[in-house]
Coordinates of C-alpha atoms and ligand atoms in Angstrom, one line a residue:
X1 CA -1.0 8.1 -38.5
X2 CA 1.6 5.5 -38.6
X3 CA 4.2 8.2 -36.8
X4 CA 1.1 8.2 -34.3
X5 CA 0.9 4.7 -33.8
X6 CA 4.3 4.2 -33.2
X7 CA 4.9 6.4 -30.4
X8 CA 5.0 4.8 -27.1
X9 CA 2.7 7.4 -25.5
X10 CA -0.2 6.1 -28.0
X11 CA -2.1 3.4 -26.9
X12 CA -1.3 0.5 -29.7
X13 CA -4.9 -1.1 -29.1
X14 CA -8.0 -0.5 -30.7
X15 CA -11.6 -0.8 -28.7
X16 CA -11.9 -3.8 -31.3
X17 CA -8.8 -5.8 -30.2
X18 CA -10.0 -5.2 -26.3
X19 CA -13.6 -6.5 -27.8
X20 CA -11.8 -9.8 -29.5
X21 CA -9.9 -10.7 -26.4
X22 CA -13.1 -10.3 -24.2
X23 CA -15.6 -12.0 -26.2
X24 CA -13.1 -15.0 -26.8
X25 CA -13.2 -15.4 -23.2
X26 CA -17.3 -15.1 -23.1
X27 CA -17.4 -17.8 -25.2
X28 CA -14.6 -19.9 -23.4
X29 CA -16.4 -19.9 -20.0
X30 CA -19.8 -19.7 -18.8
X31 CA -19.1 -17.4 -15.7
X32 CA -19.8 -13.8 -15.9
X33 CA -17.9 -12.4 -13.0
X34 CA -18.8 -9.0 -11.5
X35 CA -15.2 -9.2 -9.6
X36 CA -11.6 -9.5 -10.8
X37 CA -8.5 -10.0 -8.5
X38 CA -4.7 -9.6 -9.8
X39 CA -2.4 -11.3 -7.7
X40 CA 0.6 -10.0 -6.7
X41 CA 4.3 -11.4 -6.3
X42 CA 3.8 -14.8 -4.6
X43 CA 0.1 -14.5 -3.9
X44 CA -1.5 -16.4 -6.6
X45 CA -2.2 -19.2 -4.6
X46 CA -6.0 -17.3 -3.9
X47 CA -7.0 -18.7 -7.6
X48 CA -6.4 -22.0 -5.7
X49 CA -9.8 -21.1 -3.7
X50 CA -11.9 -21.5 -6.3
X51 CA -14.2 -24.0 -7.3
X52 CA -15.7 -24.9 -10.5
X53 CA -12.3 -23.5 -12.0
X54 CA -11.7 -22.4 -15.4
X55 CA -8.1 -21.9 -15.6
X56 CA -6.7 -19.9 -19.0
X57 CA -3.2 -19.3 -19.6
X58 CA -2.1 -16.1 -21.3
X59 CA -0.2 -17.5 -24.4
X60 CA -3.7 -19.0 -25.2
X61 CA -5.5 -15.8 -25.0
X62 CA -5.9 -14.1 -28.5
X63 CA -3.6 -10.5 -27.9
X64 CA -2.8 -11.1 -24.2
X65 CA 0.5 -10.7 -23.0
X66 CA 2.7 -13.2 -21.8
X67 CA 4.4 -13.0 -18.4
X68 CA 7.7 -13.8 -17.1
X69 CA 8.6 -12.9 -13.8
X70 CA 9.3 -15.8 -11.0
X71 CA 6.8 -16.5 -8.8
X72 CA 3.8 -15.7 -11.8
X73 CA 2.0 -18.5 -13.0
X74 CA 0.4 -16.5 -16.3
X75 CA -2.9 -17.5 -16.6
X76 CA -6.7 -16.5 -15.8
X77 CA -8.9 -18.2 -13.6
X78 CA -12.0 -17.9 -13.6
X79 CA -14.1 -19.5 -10.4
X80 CA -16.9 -19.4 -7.4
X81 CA -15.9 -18.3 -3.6
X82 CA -18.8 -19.5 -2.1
X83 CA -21.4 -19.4 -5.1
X84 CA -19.8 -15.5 -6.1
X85 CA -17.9 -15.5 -9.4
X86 CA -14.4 -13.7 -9.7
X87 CA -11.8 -14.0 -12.2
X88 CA -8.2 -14.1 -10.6
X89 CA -5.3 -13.0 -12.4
X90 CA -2.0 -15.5 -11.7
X91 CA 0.9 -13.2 -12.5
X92 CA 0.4 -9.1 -13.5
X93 CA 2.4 -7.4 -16.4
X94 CA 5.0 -5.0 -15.1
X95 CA 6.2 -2.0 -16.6
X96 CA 9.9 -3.0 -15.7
X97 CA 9.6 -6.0 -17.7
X98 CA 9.7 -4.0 -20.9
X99 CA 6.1 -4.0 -21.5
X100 CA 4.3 -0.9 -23.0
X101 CA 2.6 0.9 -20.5
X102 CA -1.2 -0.1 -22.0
X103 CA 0.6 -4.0 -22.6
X104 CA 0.7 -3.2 -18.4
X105 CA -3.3 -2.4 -18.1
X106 CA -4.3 -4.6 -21.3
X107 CA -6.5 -7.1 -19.0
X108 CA -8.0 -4.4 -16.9
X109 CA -10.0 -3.4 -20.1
X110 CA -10.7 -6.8 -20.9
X111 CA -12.8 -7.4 -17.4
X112 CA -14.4 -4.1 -18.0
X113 CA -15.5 -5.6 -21.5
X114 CA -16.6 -9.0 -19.6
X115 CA -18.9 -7.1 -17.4
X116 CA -16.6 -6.5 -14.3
X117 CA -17.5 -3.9 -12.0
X118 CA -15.0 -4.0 -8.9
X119 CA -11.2 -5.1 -8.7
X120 CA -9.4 -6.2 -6.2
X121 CA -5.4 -5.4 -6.5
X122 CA -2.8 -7.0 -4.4
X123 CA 0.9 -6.6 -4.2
X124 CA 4.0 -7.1 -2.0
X125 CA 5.6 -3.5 -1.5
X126 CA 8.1 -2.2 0.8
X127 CA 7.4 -0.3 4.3
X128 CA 8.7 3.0 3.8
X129 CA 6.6 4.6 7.0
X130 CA 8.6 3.5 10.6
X131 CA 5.5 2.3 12.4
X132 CA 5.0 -0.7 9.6
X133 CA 6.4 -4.5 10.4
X134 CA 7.1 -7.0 7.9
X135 CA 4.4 -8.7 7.2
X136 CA 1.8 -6.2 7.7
X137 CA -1.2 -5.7 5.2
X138 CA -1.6 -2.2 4.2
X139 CA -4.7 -1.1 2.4
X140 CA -3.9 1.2 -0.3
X141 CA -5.8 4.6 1.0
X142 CA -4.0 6.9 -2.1
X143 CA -1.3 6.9 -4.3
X144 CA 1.6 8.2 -6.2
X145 CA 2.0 7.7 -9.4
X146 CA 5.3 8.5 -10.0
X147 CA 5.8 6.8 -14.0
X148 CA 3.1 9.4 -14.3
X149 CA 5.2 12.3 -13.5
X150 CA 7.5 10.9 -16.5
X151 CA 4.9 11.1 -18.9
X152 CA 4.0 7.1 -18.5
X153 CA 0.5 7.3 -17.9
X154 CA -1.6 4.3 -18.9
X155 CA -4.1 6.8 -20.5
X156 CA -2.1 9.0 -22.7
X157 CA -2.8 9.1 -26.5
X158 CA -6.3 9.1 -28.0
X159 CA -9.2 8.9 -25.3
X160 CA -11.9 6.0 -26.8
X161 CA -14.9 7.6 -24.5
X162 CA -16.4 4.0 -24.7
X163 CA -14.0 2.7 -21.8
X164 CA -14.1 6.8 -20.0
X165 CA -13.6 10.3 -20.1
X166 CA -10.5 11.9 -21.3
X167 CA -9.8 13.6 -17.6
X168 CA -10.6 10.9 -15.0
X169 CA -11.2 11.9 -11.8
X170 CA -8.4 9.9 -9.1
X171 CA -9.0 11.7 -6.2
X172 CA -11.8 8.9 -5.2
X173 CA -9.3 6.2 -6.6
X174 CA -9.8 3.7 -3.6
X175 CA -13.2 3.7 -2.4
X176 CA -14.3 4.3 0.5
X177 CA -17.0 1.8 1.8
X178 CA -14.5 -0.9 -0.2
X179 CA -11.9 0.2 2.3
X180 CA -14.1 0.4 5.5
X181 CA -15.5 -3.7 4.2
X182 CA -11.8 -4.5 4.6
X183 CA -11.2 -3.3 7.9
X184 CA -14.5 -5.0 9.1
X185 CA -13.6 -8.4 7.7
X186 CA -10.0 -8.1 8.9
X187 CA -11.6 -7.4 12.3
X188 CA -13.6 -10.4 12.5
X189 CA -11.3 -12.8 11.2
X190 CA -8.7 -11.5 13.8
X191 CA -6.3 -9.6 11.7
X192 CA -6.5 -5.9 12.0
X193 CA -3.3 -6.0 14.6
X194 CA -1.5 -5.7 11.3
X195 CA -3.7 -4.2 9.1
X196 CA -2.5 -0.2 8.5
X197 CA -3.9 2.1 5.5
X198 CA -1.6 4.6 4.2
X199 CA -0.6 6.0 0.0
X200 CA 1.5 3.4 -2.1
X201 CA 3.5 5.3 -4.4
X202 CA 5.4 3.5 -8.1
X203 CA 8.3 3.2 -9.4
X204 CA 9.2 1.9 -12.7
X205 CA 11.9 -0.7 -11.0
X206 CA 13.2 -2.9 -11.4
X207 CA 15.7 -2.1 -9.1
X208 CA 14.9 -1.2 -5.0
X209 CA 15.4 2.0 -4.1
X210 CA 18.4 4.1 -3.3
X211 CA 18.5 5.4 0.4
X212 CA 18.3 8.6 -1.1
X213 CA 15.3 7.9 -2.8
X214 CA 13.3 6.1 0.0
X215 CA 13.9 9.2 2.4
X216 CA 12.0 11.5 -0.8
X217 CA 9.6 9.5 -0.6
X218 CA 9.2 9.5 2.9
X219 CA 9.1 12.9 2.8
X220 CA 6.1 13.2 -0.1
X221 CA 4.5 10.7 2.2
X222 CA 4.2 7.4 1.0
X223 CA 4.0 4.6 3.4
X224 CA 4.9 2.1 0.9
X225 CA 6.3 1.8 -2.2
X226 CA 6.4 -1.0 -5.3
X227 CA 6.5 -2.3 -8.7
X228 CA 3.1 -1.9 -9.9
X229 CA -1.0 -1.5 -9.6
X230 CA -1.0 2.1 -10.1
X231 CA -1.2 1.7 -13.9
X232 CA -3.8 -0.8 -13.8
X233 CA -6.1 1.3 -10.4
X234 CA -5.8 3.8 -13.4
X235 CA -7.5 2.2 -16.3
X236 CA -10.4 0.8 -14.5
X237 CA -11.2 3.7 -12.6
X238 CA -11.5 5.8 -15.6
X239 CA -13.9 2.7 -16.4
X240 CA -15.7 3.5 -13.6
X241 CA -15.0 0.0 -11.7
X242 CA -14.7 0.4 -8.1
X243 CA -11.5 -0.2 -6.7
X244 CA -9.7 -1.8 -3.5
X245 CA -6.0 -2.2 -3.1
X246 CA -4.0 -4.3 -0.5
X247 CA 0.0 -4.1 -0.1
X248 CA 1.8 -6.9 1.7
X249 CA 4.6 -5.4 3.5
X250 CA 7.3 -8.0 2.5
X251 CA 10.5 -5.6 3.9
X252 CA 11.5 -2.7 5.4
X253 CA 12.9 -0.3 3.1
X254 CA 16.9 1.1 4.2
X255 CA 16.8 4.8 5.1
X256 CA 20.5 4.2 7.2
X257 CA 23.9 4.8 5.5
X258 CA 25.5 2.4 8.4
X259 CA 22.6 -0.5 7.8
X260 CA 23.6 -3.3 6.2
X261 CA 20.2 -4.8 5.3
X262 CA 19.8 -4.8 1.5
X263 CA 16.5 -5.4 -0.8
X264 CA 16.0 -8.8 -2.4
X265 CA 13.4 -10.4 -4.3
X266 CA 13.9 -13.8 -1.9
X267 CA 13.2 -12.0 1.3
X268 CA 10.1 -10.6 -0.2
X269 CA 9.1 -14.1 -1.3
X270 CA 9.7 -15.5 1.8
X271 CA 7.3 -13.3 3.6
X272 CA 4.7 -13.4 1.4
X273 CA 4.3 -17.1 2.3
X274 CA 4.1 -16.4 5.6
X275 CA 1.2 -14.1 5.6
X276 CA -0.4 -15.4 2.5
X277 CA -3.0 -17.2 3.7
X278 CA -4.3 -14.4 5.9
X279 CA -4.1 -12.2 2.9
X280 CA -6.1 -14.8 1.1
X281 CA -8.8 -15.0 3.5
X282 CA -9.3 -11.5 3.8
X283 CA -9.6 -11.4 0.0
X284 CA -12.3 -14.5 -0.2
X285 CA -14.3 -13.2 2.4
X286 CA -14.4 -9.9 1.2
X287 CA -15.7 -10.8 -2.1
X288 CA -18.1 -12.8 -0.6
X289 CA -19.2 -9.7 1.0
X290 CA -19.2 -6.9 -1.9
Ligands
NAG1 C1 2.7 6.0 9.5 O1 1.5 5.2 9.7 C2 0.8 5.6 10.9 C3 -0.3 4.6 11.1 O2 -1.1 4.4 10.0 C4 0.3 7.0 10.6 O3 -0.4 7.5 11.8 C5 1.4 8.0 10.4 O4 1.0 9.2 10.0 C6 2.3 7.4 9.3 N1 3.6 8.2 9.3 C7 3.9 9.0 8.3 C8 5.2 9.7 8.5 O5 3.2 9.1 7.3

């Protein structure tokens, strides 16, 4: 047992230390959102939307994890867009920060537990597909989950059937009416010039990808490629939530041996200022919506 427990493919929580986490939170706020939103790289600022805010950091959450990365705030808001009740997530746990893989997806079964049915997922990612600019939004049609192909799967080790089945179904990851919501709103509020759909495949990181690397992946036929969400699209779909998923396209990745262009984490900032407020709309007034 203890062998068991210490291996990193077995999951180190218990349905009871889930349950503690979620039912401190139930009795720490009044809300009982039906939607959760994590936040990607720079694009916190849609907790900011809310009214009647509840703001929790992490380190005061009883088993959360803490996070570190620049540009995370760490904490969970819970709030109204227009009288509907979400709880945003301001900063995500990545797998390249040394976290387990189920430290990664820990809050995913904690909004399951608080009664949370659909989850939004946002992240900045690079273009990998030719036709993409900066700065477009790409709605996550499929993906790749490449940690998966190395054995780090969120949902490997014992299967509790009170959060799913032991052999989810993925194949439906990103539903459909969710996606077909999105394009609507991002037609009426006058953004679908940049709005593209395509598969987001993960790496571990965190370092960007070789030129070698982004031309496999070209060729496997991601559009764009990250850090994250895959693990955490994972867990709640074997929950059963419903799922939507929206990339910012913060750079271009380098498929040319003469280029001199070169990944950074400023440039992917930079752009996600840019377009975050666009990103943000589309969000609230999708939620208002579902
Ligand atoms: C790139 O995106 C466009 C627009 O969504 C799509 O039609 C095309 O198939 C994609 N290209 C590749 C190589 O996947």
């Amino acid at each position: 047992m203890e062998a068991a427990s210490s291996s990193p493919t077995q999951c180190r929580y218990s349905y009871e230390v889930y349950k503690e986490t979620a039912d401190w939170l139930l009795a720490h706020t009044e809300q009982r959102p039906k939607v959760a939103v994590i936040c990607g790289s720079g694009l916190g600022g849609l907790a900011d939307m809310l009214s009647d805010k509840i703001c929790v950091p992490y380190k005061d959450i009883p088993h959360f994890p803490v996070s570190t990365v620049m540009g995370h705030a760490g904490q969970l808001v819970f709030g109204k867009l227009q009288g509907r009740e979400c709880v945003c997530m301001q900063g995500r746990f990545h797998f390249y920060e040394g976290y387990n893989i189920h430290t990664v997806t820990y809050p995913v079964r904690v909004f399951f537990l608080l009664g949370v049915d659909t989850l939004i997922v946002t992240n900045a990612a690079g273009g990998l597909n030719d036709s993409y600019n900066v700065g477009d939004i790409m709605l996550i049609k499929d993906h790749i989950n490449m940690p998966g192909f190395a054995g780090q799967n969120p949902l490997c080790g014992h299967n509790d059937e009170r959060f799913g089945v032991r052999f989810p179904c993925m194949s439906d990851a990103y539903e459909r009416a969710l996606r077909d919501l999105a394009k609507q709103t991002a037609k009426e509020q006058g953004c679908d010039s940049f709005l593209q759909e395509g598969v987001y495949c993960m790496l571990a990181g965190p370092t960007f990808e070789t030129i070698a690397e982004c031309r496999v992946l070209q060729t496997l036929g991601a559009d764009a490629v990250g850090m994250s969400t895959v693990p955490e699209v994972v867990v709640a779909r074997h929950s059963g939530m419903r799922v939507l998923g929206l990339s910012l396209i913060t750079n271009k990745v380098v498929t040319d041996y003469e280029s001199n262009d070169k990944a950074n984490h400023e440039e992917v900032l930079k752009t996600t200022q840019r377009r975050t407020h666009d990103l943000q709309r589309l969000v609230s007034n999708l939620i208002i919506k579902i």
